[in-house]
Amino acid sequence: MDVFKGLQKQAFKGFATGLLSLSVLFSHADNSALPGFEKGLEIAKEQKKRDQGWVDSQSEMKMILRSASGKENTRFIKLKSLEVPTDGDKSLMVFEQPKDVAGTAFLTFSHVEKADDQWIYLPALKRIKRIASKKKTGSFMGSEFSFEDLSSFEVEKYDFNYLRDEKCGEDTCFVVESFPKDKYSGYTRLISWIDQSNYRVQKIEFYDKKKALLKVMTVKNYELYGEKFWRPTHSIMENKQTGKATEMFWENMRLSTGLTPEDFSKNNLKRAK
C-alpha cells in the first residue's frame, strides 16, 4: 500500500472517555469477546479490499515539523510504494531537502504474519542501519510519526472492535478500536473514524502503554485516482502530551507507474533517488 496507507492505519482524533472505560474491561487476550468484534473485523476487511489493485505509486511530500512553541522545520521527500498481493507493501522515502538530511533514505517491507523489515540510510554515517523490532516505537527523523506508523495497514496485525456510528462532517463514520498484536507495539489501542461512503480514514487516536491518549492524526482533502483509489493531500499528527505536531502535504500523486521490486532494493539505498 501507499506510504500514506501505512500512516492511515493509525489516524484520528476524539475524546470519548466512555471508550476508554470500555476497553479497560477487556484484556488483549479477550478481544475476540468484545461485543463489536465481528463487525469491527468486517469493516477492516472492507477497508483493505477497497484499496487493492493500485499496483504502485509515486509522489512528493512536504513535511513540516512543528515544536510546541510553534517553531517550524520543513523537509521535502520523494515517496515510492509497491503493492505486494501476497504480503504487506513496500515503501521508500528519500529526503531531498534541507541539506542536513538530503540523501537520507528509509525503506520498509511490511509483512502480514511476521515483523516488518525496515532500514534507514544515513549519509552522514555512510551506512545502512536496520531498525530492530524493539526500536520501532522511536521517532522517525524527529517527527511525531514512529517507525511503526510507516508500515502498510494489514488486517491480520490487529484485533478490532466496532464501537458506534458517529457523524463526521457531511458523512457518517464507523468508530472502530484496533488492538495491535505485536508485543513490541508502542500502542495499547487505536481508535479510528472511517467514513461509511468510501471507507476512508478521517481520524485516528493513538493510546500509549499507559492507556493514555498520546497522538491524534487527522486526514484531509482526499482526491480520487483511477476512479477507485482515494489519496489525501494533507494530514497532521498532533502529540497531545508534548504539544508538538508533524504536518504532511502530498502532491503529484501517480499510480501504476511501472515500479518493480528492484526499485526497493536494500543494497541500492545509498543511491536511492
Coordinates of C-alpha atoms in Angstrom, one line a residue:
M1 CA 0.0 0.0 0.0
D2 CA 1.0 3.6 -0.3
V3 CA 3.1 5.1 2.5
F4 CA 0.0 7.1 3.4
K5 CA -1.9 3.9 4.0
G6 CA 0.8 2.8 6.4
L7 CA 0.1 6.2 8.2
Q8 CA -3.6 5.9 7.6
K9 CA -3.8 2.7 9.6
Q10 CA -3.3 4.9 12.7
A11 CA -5.1 8.2 12.1
F12 CA -7.7 10.2 14.1
K13 CA -8.7 12.4 17.0
G14 CA -11.5 12.2 19.7
F15 CA -12.0 12.4 23.4
A16 CA -14.5 9.8 24.4
T17 CA -14.0 8.8 28.0
G18 CA -16.6 6.1 27.6
L19 CA -14.4 4.3 25.0
L20 CA -11.5 4.2 27.4
S21 CA -13.6 2.7 30.2
L22 CA -15.0 0.1 27.8
S23 CA -11.6 -1.1 26.6
V24 CA -10.3 -1.5 30.2
L25 CA -13.0 -4.1 30.7
F26 CA -11.2 -6.5 28.3
S27 CA -7.6 -7.7 28.3
H28 CA -5.9 -8.0 24.9
A29 CA -6.3 -11.8 25.1
D30 CA -10.0 -11.4 25.3
N31 CA -10.6 -9.0 22.3
S32 CA -12.5 -11.7 20.4
A33 CA -15.2 -11.5 23.1
L34 CA -15.8 -7.8 22.5
P35 CA -19.4 -7.0 21.5
G36 CA -18.4 -5.5 18.2
F37 CA -15.6 -7.8 17.3
E38 CA -17.1 -9.4 14.2
K39 CA -18.4 -6.1 12.8
G40 CA -15.1 -4.3 13.5
L41 CA -13.3 -7.1 11.6
E42 CA -15.7 -6.8 8.7
I43 CA -15.2 -3.1 8.5
A44 CA -11.4 -3.5 8.5
K45 CA -11.5 -6.2 5.7
E46 CA -13.8 -4.0 3.6
Q47 CA -11.4 -1.0 4.1
K48 CA -8.5 -3.2 2.9
K49 CA -10.4 -4.7 0.0
R50 CA -11.4 -1.3 -1.4
D51 CA -7.7 -0.2 -1.7
Q52 CA -6.4 -3.2 -3.6
G53 CA -5.1 -3.1 -7.2
W54 CA -3.3 0.2 -7.3
V55 CA 0.0 -1.7 -8.2
D56 CA 2.5 1.1 -7.3
S57 CA 2.6 4.8 -6.6
Q58 CA 5.0 7.8 -6.7
S59 CA 4.5 11.2 -5.1
E60 CA 6.2 14.2 -3.5
M61 CA 5.7 15.3 0.1
K62 CA 6.4 18.4 2.2
M63 CA 6.8 17.5 5.9
I64 CA 6.6 20.3 8.5
L65 CA 7.9 19.6 12.0
R66 CA 6.3 22.0 14.5
S67 CA 7.6 22.4 18.0
A68 CA 5.3 23.2 21.0
S69 CA 6.3 26.8 20.7
G70 CA 5.4 26.9 17.0
K71 CA 8.9 26.8 15.5
E72 CA 8.9 25.0 12.1
N73 CA 11.3 22.8 10.2
T74 CA 10.4 21.9 6.7
R75 CA 11.6 18.9 4.7
F76 CA 10.9 17.7 1.1
I77 CA 10.6 14.0 0.4
K78 CA 10.1 11.7 -2.6
L79 CA 7.9 8.7 -2.0
K80 CA 7.6 5.3 -3.8
S81 CA 5.3 2.4 -2.9
L82 CA 4.8 -1.1 -4.3
E83 CA 1.7 -3.2 -3.8
V84 CA 2.6 -6.8 -2.9
P85 CA -0.5 -9.0 -3.3
T86 CA 0.8 -11.9 -1.2
D87 CA 2.3 -9.9 1.6
G88 CA 2.5 -6.3 3.0
D89 CA 3.5 -3.5 0.8
K90 CA 7.0 -2.0 0.2
S91 CA 7.7 1.7 0.5
L92 CA 10.7 4.0 0.0
M93 CA 11.1 7.6 1.3
V94 CA 14.1 9.7 0.1
F95 CA 14.8 13.1 1.7
E96 CA 15.8 15.8 -0.8
Q97 CA 15.9 19.0 1.4
P98 CA 17.2 20.6 3.6
K99 CA 20.8 19.9 3.1
D100 CA 21.4 18.3 6.6
V101 CA 19.0 15.4 5.8
A102 CA 19.4 15.2 2.0
G103 CA 20.1 11.7 0.8
T104 CA 18.6 10.0 3.8
A105 CA 16.6 7.0 2.6
F106 CA 14.1 4.9 4.5
L107 CA 12.9 1.5 3.2
T108 CA 10.0 -0.6 4.6
F109 CA 9.0 -4.1 3.7
S110 CA 5.6 -4.6 5.5
H111 CA 4.5 -8.2 6.3
V112 CA 1.2 -9.8 7.1
E113 CA 2.3 -12.6 9.5
K114 CA 5.7 -11.5 10.7
A115 CA 7.6 -8.4 11.9
D116 CA 8.2 -5.8 9.3
D117 CA 11.6 -5.2 7.9
Q118 CA 12.9 -1.6 8.0
W119 CA 16.2 0.0 7.0
I120 CA 17.5 3.6 7.0
Y121 CA 20.5 5.0 5.2
L122 CA 22.1 7.9 6.9
P123 CA 24.6 9.8 4.6
A124 CA 26.5 11.4 7.5
L125 CA 27.4 7.9 8.7
K126 CA 27.6 6.4 5.2
R127 CA 25.9 3.2 6.3
I128 CA 22.6 1.4 6.2
K129 CA 21.1 0.7 9.6
R130 CA 18.4 -1.9 10.3
I131 CA 15.6 -0.8 12.6
A132 CA 15.1 -3.5 15.2
S133 CA 11.5 -4.5 16.2
K134 CA 12.1 -3.2 19.7
K135 CA 13.1 0.2 18.3
K136 CA 10.1 0.8 16.1
T137 CA 8.4 2.9 18.7
G138 CA 11.1 5.6 18.3
S139 CA 10.5 8.9 16.4
F140 CA 11.1 8.8 12.7
M141 CA 13.6 11.6 11.8
G142 CA 12.4 13.8 14.7
S143 CA 8.8 13.8 13.6
E144 CA 5.7 12.8 15.5
F145 CA 5.5 9.6 13.5
S146 CA 7.2 6.5 14.8
F147 CA 8.8 3.9 12.6
E148 CA 5.8 1.7 13.4
D149 CA 3.4 4.2 11.9
L150 CA 5.1 3.9 8.5
S151 CA 4.1 0.3 7.7
S152 CA 1.2 -0.6 5.5
F153 CA -2.2 -1.4 7.0
E154 CA -2.6 -5.2 7.3
V155 CA -5.8 -6.6 8.9
E156 CA -4.0 -9.6 10.3
K157 CA -1.9 -7.5 12.7
Y158 CA -4.8 -6.2 14.8
D159 CA -7.9 -7.3 16.7
F160 CA -10.9 -5.0 16.0
N161 CA -13.9 -3.8 17.9
Y162 CA -16.8 -1.7 16.4
L163 CA -17.9 0.9 18.9
R164 CA -20.6 3.0 17.2
D165 CA -21.6 5.2 14.3
E166 CA -20.8 8.9 14.5
K167 CA -21.3 12.0 12.4
C168 CA -18.1 13.2 10.7
G169 CA -18.5 16.3 8.6
E170 CA -21.2 15.6 5.9
D171 CA -20.7 11.8 6.2
T172 CA -21.2 9.2 9.0
C173 CA -18.2 7.3 10.3
F174 CA -17.7 3.9 11.8
V175 CA -15.8 4.3 15.0
V176 CA -13.6 1.3 15.4
E177 CA -11.0 0.2 18.0
S178 CA -7.9 -1.8 16.9
F179 CA -5.6 -3.6 19.2
P180 CA -2.0 -4.3 17.9
K181 CA -1.0 -7.9 18.2
D182 CA 2.8 -7.1 18.1
K183 CA 4.2 -7.2 21.6
Y184 CA 6.7 -4.5 20.6
S185 CA 4.0 -2.0 19.5
G186 CA 4.1 1.3 21.2
Y187 CA 0.3 1.4 21.5
T188 CA -2.3 -0.4 23.5
R189 CA -5.0 0.5 21.1
L190 CA -6.1 2.9 18.3
I191 CA -9.5 4.4 17.7
S192 CA -10.3 5.1 14.0
W193 CA -13.0 7.2 12.4
I194 CA -13.7 5.6 8.9
D195 CA -16.3 7.2 6.6
Q196 CA -19.1 4.9 5.6
S197 CA -19.3 6.2 2.0
N198 CA -15.8 5.3 0.9
Y199 CA -14.1 3.6 3.9
R200 CA -11.5 6.4 4.1
V201 CA -9.8 7.0 7.4
Q202 CA -10.7 10.5 8.7
K203 CA -9.0 10.4 12.1
I204 CA -7.1 8.1 14.4
E205 CA -6.3 8.3 18.1
F206 CA -3.3 6.5 19.4
Y207 CA -3.1 5.4 23.1
D208 CA 0.2 4.7 24.7
K209 CA 1.3 1.8 27.0
K210 CA -0.3 3.6 30.0
K211 CA -3.6 3.7 28.0
A212 CA -3.4 7.5 27.9
L213 CA -4.1 9.4 24.7
L214 CA -0.7 10.0 23.0
K215 CA -1.3 11.3 19.5
V216 CA -4.1 12.2 17.1
M217 CA -3.8 12.0 13.3
T218 CA -6.3 13.9 11.1
V219 CA -6.5 13.3 7.4
K220 CA -7.9 15.9 5.0
N221 CA -8.7 16.7 1.3
Y222 CA -9.0 13.3 -0.3
E223 CA -8.6 13.0 -4.1
L224 CA -9.8 10.2 -6.3
Y225 CA -7.4 8.3 -8.7
G226 CA -8.3 5.8 -11.3
E227 CA -12.0 6.1 -10.4
K228 CA -11.3 3.9 -7.3
F229 CA -8.4 4.9 -5.1
W230 CA -8.6 7.7 -2.6
R231 CA -5.5 9.5 -1.5
P232 CA -5.2 12.6 0.8
T233 CA -3.3 15.8 0.1
H234 CA -3.0 16.8 3.7
S235 CA -2.6 15.2 7.1
I236 CA -1.5 16.3 10.6
M237 CA -0.2 14.2 13.5
E238 CA -0.5 16.0 16.9
N239 CA 1.2 14.8 20.0
K240 CA -1.3 15.5 22.8
Q241 CA 1.4 15.0 25.5
T242 CA 4.1 17.3 24.2
G243 CA 2.3 19.8 22.1
K244 CA 4.4 19.0 19.0
A245 CA 3.0 18.3 15.6
T246 CA 4.0 17.0 12.2
E247 CA 2.1 18.1 9.1
M248 CA 2.3 16.5 5.7
F249 CA 1.3 17.7 2.2
W250 CA 1.3 15.4 -0.8
E251 CA 1.4 16.4 -4.4
N252 CA 1.9 14.9 -7.9
M253 CA 0.5 11.5 -7.0
R254 CA 0.8 8.9 -9.7
L255 CA -0.4 5.3 -9.7
S256 CA 0.7 2.3 -11.7
T257 CA 4.0 3.9 -12.9
G258 CA 5.9 0.7 -13.6
L259 CA 7.9 0.3 -10.4
T260 CA 9.4 -3.1 -9.7
P261 CA 10.8 -4.9 -6.7
E262 CA 14.3 -3.9 -7.9
D263 CA 13.3 -0.3 -7.1
F264 CA 13.1 -1.2 -3.5
S265 CA 16.4 -3.0 -3.0
K266 CA 18.2 -2.5 0.3
N267 CA 21.5 -2.6 -1.4
N268 CA 20.6 0.4 -3.5
L269 CA 19.6 2.7 -0.6
K270 CA 22.8 4.7 -0.8
R271 CA 21.9 5.6 -4.4
A272 CA 18.2 6.0 -4.0
K273 CA 16.5 8.9 -5.7

